[in-house]
Short mmCIF file of C-alpha atoms and ligand atoms in Angstrom, two decimals:
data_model
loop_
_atom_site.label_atom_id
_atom_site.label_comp_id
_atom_site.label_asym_id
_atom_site.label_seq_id
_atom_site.Cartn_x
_atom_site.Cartn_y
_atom_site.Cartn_z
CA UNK A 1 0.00 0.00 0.00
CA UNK A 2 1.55 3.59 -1.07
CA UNK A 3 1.25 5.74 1.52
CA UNK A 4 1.53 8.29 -0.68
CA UNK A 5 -1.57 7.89 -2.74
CA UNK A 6 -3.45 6.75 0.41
CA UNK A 7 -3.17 10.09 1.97
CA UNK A 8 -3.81 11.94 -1.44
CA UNK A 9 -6.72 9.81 -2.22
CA UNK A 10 -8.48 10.21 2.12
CA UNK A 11 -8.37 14.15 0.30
CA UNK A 12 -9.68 12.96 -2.57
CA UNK A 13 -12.57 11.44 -0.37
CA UNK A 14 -13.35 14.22 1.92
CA UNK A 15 -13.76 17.03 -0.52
CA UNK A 16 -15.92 14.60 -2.68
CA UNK A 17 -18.08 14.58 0.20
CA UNK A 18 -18.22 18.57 0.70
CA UNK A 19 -15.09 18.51 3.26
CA UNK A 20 -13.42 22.21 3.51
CA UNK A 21 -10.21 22.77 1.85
CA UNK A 22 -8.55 22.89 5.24
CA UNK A 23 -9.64 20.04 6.81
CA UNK A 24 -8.20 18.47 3.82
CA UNK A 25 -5.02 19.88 3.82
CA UNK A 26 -3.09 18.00 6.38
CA UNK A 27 -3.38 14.98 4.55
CA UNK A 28 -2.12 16.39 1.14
CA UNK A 29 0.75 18.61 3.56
CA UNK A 30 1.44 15.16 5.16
CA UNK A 31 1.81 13.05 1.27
CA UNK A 32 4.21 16.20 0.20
CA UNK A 33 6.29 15.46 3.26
CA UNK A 34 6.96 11.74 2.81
CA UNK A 35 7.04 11.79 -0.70
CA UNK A 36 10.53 12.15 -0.61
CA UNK A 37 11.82 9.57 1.80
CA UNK A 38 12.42 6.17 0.54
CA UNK A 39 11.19 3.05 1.75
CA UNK A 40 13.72 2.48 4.34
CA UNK A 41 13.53 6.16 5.61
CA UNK A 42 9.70 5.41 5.94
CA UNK A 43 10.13 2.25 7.54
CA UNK A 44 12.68 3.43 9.88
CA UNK A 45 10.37 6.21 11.15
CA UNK A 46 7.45 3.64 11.79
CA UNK A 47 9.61 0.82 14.27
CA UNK A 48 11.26 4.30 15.57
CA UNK A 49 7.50 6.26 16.11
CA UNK A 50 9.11 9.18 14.68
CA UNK A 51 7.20 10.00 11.68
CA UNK A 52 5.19 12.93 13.97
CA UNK A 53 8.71 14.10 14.39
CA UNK A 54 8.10 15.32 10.62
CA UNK A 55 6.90 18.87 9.82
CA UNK A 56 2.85 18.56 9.22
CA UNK A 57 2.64 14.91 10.52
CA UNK A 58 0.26 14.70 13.17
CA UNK A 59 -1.32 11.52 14.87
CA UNK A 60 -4.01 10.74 12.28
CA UNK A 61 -1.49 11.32 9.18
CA UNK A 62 0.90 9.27 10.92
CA UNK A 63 -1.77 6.12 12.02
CA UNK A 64 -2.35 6.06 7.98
CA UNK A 65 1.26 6.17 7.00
CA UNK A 66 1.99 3.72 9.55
CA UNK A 67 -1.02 1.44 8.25
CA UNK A 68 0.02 1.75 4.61
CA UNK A 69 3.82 0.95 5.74
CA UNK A 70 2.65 -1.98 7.15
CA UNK A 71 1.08 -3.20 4.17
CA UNK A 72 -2.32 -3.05 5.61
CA UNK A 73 -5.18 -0.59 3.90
CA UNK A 74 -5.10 2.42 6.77
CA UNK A 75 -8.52 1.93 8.61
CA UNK A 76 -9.77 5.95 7.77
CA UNK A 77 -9.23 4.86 4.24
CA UNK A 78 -10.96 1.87 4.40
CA UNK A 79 -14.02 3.87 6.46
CA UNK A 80 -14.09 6.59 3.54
CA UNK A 81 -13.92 3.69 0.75
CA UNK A 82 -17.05 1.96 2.14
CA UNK A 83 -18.80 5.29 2.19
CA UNK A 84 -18.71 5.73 -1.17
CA UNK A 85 -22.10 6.33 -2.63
CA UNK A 86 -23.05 8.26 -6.11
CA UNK A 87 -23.45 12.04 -5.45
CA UNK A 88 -26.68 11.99 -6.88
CA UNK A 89 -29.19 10.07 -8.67
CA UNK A 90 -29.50 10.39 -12.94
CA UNK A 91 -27.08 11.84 -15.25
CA UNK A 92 -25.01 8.66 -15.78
CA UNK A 93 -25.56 8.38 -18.99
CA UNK A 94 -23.97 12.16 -19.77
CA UNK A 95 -21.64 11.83 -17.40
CA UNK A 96 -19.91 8.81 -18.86
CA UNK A 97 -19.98 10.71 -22.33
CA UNK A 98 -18.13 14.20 -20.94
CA UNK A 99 -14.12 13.74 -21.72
CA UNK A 100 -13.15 16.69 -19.82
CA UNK A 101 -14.08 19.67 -17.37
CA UNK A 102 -13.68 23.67 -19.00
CA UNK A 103 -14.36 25.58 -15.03
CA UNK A 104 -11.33 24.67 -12.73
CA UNK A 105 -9.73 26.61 -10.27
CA UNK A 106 -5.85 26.44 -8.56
CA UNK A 107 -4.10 27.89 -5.93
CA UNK A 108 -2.92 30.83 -8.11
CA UNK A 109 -6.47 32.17 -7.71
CA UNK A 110 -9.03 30.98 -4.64
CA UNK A 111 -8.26 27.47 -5.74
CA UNK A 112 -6.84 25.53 -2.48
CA UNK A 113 -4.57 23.24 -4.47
CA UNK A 114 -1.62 23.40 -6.53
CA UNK A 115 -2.31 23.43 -10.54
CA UNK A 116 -0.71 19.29 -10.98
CA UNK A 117 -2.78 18.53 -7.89
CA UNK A 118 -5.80 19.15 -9.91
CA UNK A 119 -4.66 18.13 -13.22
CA UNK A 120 -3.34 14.78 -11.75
CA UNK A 121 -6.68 14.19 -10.33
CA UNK A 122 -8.39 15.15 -13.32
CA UNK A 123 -6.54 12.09 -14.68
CA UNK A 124 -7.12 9.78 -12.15
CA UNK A 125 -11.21 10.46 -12.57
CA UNK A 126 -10.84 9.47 -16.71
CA UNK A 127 -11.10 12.98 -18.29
CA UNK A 128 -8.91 13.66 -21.62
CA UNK A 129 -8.55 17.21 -20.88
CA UNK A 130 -8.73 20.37 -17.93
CA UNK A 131 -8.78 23.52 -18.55
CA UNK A 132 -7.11 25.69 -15.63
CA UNK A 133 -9.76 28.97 -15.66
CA UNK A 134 -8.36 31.39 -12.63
CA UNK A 135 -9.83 34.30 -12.04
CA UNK A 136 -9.27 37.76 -13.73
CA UNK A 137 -7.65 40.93 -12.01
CA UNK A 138 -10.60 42.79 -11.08
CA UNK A 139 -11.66 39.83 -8.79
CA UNK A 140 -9.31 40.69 -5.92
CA UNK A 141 -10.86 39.01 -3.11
CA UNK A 142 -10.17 35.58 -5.42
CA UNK A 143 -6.75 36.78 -6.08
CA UNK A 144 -7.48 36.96 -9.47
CA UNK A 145 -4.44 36.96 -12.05
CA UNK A 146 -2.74 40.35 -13.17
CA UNK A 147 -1.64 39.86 -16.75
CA UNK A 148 1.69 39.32 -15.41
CA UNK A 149 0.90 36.48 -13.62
CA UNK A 150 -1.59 34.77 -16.61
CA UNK A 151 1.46 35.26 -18.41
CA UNK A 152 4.04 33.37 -15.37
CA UNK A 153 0.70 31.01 -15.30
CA UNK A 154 0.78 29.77 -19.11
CA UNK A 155 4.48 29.14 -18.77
CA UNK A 156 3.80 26.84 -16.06
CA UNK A 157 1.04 25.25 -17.62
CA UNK A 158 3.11 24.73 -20.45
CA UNK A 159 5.96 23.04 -18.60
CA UNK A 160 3.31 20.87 -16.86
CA UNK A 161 1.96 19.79 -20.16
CA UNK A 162 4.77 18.25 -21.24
CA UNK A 163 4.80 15.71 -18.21
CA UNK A 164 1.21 14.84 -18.50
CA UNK A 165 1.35 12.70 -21.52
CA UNK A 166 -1.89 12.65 -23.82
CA UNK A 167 -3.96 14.39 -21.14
CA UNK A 168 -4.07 17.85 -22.19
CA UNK A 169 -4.62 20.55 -19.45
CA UNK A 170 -5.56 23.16 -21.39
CA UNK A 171 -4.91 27.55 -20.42
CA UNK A 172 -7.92 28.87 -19.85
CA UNK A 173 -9.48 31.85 -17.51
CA UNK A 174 -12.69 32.76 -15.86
CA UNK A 175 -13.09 36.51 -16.49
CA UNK A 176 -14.93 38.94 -14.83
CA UNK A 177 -17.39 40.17 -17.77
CA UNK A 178 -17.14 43.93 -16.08
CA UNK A 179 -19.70 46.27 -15.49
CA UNK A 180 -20.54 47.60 -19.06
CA UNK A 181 -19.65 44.30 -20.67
CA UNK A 182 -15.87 44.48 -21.97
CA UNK A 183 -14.18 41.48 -20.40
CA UNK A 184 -11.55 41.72 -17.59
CA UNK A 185 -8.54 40.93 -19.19
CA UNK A 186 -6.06 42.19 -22.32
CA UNK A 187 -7.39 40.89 -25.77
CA UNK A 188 -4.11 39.41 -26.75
CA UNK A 189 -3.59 37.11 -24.03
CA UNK A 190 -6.98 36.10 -23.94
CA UNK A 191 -6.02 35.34 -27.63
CA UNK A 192 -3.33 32.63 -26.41
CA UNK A 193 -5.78 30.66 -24.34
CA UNK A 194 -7.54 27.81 -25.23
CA UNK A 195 -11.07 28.23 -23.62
CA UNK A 196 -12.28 31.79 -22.07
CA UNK A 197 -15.25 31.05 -19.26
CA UNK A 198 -17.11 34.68 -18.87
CA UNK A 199 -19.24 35.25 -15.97
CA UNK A 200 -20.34 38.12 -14.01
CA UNK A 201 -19.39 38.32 -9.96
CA UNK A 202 -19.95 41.78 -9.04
CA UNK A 203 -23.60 44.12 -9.06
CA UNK A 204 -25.45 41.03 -9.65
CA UNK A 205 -28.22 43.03 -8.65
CA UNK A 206 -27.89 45.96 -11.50
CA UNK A 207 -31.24 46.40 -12.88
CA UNK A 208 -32.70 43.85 -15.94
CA UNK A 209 -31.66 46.43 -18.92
CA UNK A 210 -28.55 46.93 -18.21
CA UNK A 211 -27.79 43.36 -16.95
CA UNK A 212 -29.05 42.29 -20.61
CA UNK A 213 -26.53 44.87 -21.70
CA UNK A 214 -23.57 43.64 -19.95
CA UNK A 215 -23.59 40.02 -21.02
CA UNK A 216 -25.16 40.55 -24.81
CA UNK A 217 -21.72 42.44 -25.01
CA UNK A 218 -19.66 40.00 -23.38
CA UNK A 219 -21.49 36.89 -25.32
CA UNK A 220 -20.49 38.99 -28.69
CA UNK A 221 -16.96 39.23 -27.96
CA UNK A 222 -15.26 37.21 -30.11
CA UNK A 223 -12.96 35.55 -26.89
CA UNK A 224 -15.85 34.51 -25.05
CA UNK A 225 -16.47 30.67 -25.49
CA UNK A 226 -18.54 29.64 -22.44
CA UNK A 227 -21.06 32.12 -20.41
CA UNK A 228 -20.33 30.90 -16.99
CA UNK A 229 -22.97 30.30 -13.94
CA UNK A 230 -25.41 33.06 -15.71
CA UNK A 231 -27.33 33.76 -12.83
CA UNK A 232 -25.03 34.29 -10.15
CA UNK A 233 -27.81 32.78 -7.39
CA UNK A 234 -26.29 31.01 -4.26
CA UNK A 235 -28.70 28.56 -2.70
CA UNK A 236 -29.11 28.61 1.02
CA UNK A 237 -27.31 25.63 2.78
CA UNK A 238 -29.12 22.37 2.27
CA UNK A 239 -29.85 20.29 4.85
CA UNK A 240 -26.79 17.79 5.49
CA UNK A 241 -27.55 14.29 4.86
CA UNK A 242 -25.45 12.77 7.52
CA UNK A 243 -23.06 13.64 10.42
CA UNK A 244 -20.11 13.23 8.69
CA UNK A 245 -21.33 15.58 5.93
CA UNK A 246 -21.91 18.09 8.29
CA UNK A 247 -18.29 18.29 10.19
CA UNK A 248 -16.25 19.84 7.26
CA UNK A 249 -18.87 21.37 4.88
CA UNK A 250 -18.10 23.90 2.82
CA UNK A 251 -19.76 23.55 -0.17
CA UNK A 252 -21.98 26.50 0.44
CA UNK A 253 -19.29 28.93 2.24
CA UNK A 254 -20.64 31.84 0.73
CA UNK A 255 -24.14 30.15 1.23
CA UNK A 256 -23.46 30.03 4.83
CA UNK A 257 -22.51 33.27 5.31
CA UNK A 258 -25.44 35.21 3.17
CA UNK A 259 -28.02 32.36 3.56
CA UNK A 260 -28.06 32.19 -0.48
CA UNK A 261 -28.51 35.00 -2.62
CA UNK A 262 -30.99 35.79 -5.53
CA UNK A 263 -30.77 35.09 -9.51
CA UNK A 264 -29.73 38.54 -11.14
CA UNK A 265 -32.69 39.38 -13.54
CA UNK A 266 -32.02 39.96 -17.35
CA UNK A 267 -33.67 39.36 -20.97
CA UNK A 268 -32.88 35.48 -20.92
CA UNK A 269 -34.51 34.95 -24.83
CA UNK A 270 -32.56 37.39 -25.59
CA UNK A 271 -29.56 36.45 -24.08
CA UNK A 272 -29.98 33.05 -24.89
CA UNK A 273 -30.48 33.47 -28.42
CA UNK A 274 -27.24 36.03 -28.41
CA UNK A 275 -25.21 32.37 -27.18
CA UNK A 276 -27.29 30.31 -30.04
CA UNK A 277 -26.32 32.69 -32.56
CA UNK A 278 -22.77 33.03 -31.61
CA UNK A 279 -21.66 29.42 -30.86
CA UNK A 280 -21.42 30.42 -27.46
CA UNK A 281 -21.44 27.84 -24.47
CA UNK A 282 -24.29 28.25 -21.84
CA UNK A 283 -22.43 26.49 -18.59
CA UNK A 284 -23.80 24.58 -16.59
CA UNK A 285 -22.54 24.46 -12.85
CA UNK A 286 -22.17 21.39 -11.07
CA UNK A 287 -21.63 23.14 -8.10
CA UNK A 288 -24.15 22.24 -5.52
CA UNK A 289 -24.69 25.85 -4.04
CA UNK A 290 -25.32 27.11 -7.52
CA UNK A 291 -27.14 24.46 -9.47
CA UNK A 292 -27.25 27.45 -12.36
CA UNK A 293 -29.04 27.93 -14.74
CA UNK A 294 -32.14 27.31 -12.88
CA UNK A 295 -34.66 24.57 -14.42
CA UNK A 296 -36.58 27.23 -16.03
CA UNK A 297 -33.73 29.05 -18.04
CA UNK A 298 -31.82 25.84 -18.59
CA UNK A 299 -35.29 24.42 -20.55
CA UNK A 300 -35.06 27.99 -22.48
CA UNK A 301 -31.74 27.27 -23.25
CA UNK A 302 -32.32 23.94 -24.88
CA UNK A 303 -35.18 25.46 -26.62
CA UNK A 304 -33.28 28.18 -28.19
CA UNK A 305 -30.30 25.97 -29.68
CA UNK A 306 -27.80 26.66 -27.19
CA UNK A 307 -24.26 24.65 -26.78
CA UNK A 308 -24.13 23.48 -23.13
CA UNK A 309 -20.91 22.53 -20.99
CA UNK A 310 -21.15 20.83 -17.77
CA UNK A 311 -18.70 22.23 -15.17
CA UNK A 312 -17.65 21.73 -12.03
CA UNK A 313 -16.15 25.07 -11.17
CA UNK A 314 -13.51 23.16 -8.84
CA UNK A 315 -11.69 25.05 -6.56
CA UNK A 316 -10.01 21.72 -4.96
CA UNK A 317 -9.54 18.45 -6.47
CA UNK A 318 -12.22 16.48 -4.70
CA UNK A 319 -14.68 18.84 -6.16
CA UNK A 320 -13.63 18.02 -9.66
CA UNK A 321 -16.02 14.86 -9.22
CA UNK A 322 -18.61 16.64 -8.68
CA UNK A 323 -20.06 16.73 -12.35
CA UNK A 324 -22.97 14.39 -11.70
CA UNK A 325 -24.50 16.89 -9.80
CA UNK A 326 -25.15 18.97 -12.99
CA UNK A 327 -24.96 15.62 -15.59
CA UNK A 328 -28.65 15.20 -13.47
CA UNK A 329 -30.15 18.24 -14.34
CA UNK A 330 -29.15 18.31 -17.75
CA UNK A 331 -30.10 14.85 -18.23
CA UNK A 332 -33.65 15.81 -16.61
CA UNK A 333 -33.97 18.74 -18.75
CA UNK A 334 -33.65 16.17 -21.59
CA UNK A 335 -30.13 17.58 -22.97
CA UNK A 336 -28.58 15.51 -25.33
CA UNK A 337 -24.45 14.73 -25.46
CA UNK A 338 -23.73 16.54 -28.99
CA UNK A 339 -25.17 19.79 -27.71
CA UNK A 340 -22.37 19.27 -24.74
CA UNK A 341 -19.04 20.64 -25.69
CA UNK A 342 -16.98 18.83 -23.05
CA UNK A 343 -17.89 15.82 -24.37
CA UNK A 344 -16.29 16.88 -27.76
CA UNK A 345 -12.78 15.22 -28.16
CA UNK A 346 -10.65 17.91 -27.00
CA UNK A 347 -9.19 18.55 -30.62
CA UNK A 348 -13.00 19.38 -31.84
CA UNK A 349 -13.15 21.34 -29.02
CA UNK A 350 -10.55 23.21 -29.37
CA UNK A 351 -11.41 23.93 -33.20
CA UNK A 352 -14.79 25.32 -31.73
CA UNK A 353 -13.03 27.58 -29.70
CA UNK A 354 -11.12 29.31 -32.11
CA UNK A 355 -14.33 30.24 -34.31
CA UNK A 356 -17.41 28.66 -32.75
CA UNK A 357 -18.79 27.83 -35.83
CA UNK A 358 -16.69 24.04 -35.85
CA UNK A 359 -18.60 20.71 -34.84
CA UNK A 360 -17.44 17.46 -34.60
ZN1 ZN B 401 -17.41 32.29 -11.07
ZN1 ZN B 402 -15.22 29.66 -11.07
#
């Protein structure tokens, strides 16, 4: 048993399951620390009890390393494993056709992993492709990127590339579509990156003409390829479904603090038909807080010819399972796989990017 990949995949687990970022961390912290030593450094520091000596090793990490050193599946593991339960029922059928996820989020923005953490995972659940979308410069309270940093970003992502075999993690962004509609980041480098996710975070509340007005112009720029969580609602906390659920949940942290916040009102035909007519993506997020486009407007959607892609707007790795969640809805809503563009093969997708007209 790795002790490695036991510790990454107990994270793995407890973010599936809504877990916060931070309760999470010591176990990723703890599979950095080891992953150095060698066998007979890790051995040595089980028969010695020393492996708490470590920086980040605690008594829990340690009981799994120990465990896994020992050749025996750690107990916590083993607990998690048999918990393991489909998110949600529906959607399978959509789900097993989607290749790849186009709303992810890294520690360079308000991510809470490193960018391999979340492409390795992204492997390890079966997609073909990521794209990394951080946030633009205007959203400060998610660290959003300066230009600069996009640019330090893309080299990385590059570099990364290289050691991720066929997978492709692709350079993307989530930009801020800004208050009269011109998107939050320079026009060349939004040139050099393979899918652009617009949404709108701030004055969700501006009134219906001129929120019609801000995204029709963001939908017709050319660099826009998927109009992300179009509503901007936040449901209020579900109820928790068991005690475990409820320990470390922070699926709805903004949910939890505002007790959910309303849809932002605007001309949906018309916006709608502005993504029909321009091959652009209407997204729909997985996330459970957001569940957007509500059931109405996602039935308008389908209705008016719209492209579709179902995200998970990830902002650690364990939430990067979470597509089912939205596979449901769109299954229930009767979408079918062509009209989803991350279940294109990522070459068609990337085709459609560039013009919006391609198809497989
Ligand atoms: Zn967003
Ligand atoms: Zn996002």
């Amino acid at each position: 048993v790795d002790p490695v990949a036991a510790l990454r995949r107990i994270g793995f687990l407890l973010e599936r399951e809504h877990a916060s970022t931070y309760r999470v961390k010591a176990y990723r912290a703890a599979a950095l620390t080891i992953a150095p030593l060698d066998d007979d450094q890790l051995a040595h520091r089980v028969r010695t009890r020393t492996l708490t000596d470590l920086p980040g090793l605690g008594p829990k990490t340690a009981a799994v390393i120990t465990e896994a050193v020992q050749g025996r599946v750690p107990t916590y593991l083993a607990e998690l494993e048999a918990a393991v339960a489909p998110l949600v029922e529906g959607g399978e059928q959509l789900r097993s056709a989607l290749r790849g996820d186009l709303h992810t989020h890294s520690d360079w923005s308000d991510g809470g992993s490193p960018i391999e953490e979340m492409a390795v995972t992204a492997v390890e659940l079966g997609h073909e492709y990521m794209a990394l979308t951080d946030h633009s410069p205007r959203l400060t309270v998610a660290n959003g990127l300066t230009a600069g940093r996009l640019r330090r970003q893309l080299d990385v992502v590059r570099q990364l590339a290289e050691r991720l075999g066929t997978f492709r993690l692709v350079p993307g962004i989530e930009v801020d579509i800004l208050e009269d509609g011109t998107l939050d980041q320079e026009p060349e480098l939004l040139d050099e990156l393979g899918v652009v996710v617009a949404s709108v975070h701030s004055k969700l509340r501006m009134d219906r003409s001129a929120m019609t007005r801000r995204m029709l112009r963001a939908i017709s720029d050319p660099h826009t390829d998927v109009l992300g969580h179009c509503t901007g609602r936040l449901l209020a906390p579900r109820v928790e479904r068991s005690p475990r659920r409820r320990q470390g949940s922070s699926a709805g942290r903004n949910t939890a603090e505002t007790g959910g916040r309303p849809q932002s009102e605007f001309d949906a035909p018309a916006v709608f038909g502005a993504c029909a007519e321009r091959g652009v993506a209407v997204e729909i997020n997985c996330r459970p807080e957001r569940q957007d486009p509500p059931d109405d407007l996602l039935a308008l959607a389908l209705e008016t010819g719209c492209l579709f892609s179902i995200d998970t707007d990830a902002h650690a790795p364990g939430q990067l399972d979470w597509q089912p969640y939205g596979c449901a809805r769109a299954e229930a809503a009767g979408v079918p796989a062509e009209r989803v563009i991350n279940a294109w093969p990522v070459d068609d997708l990337l085709a459609w990017t560039r013009d919006h007209t391609h198809r497989p």
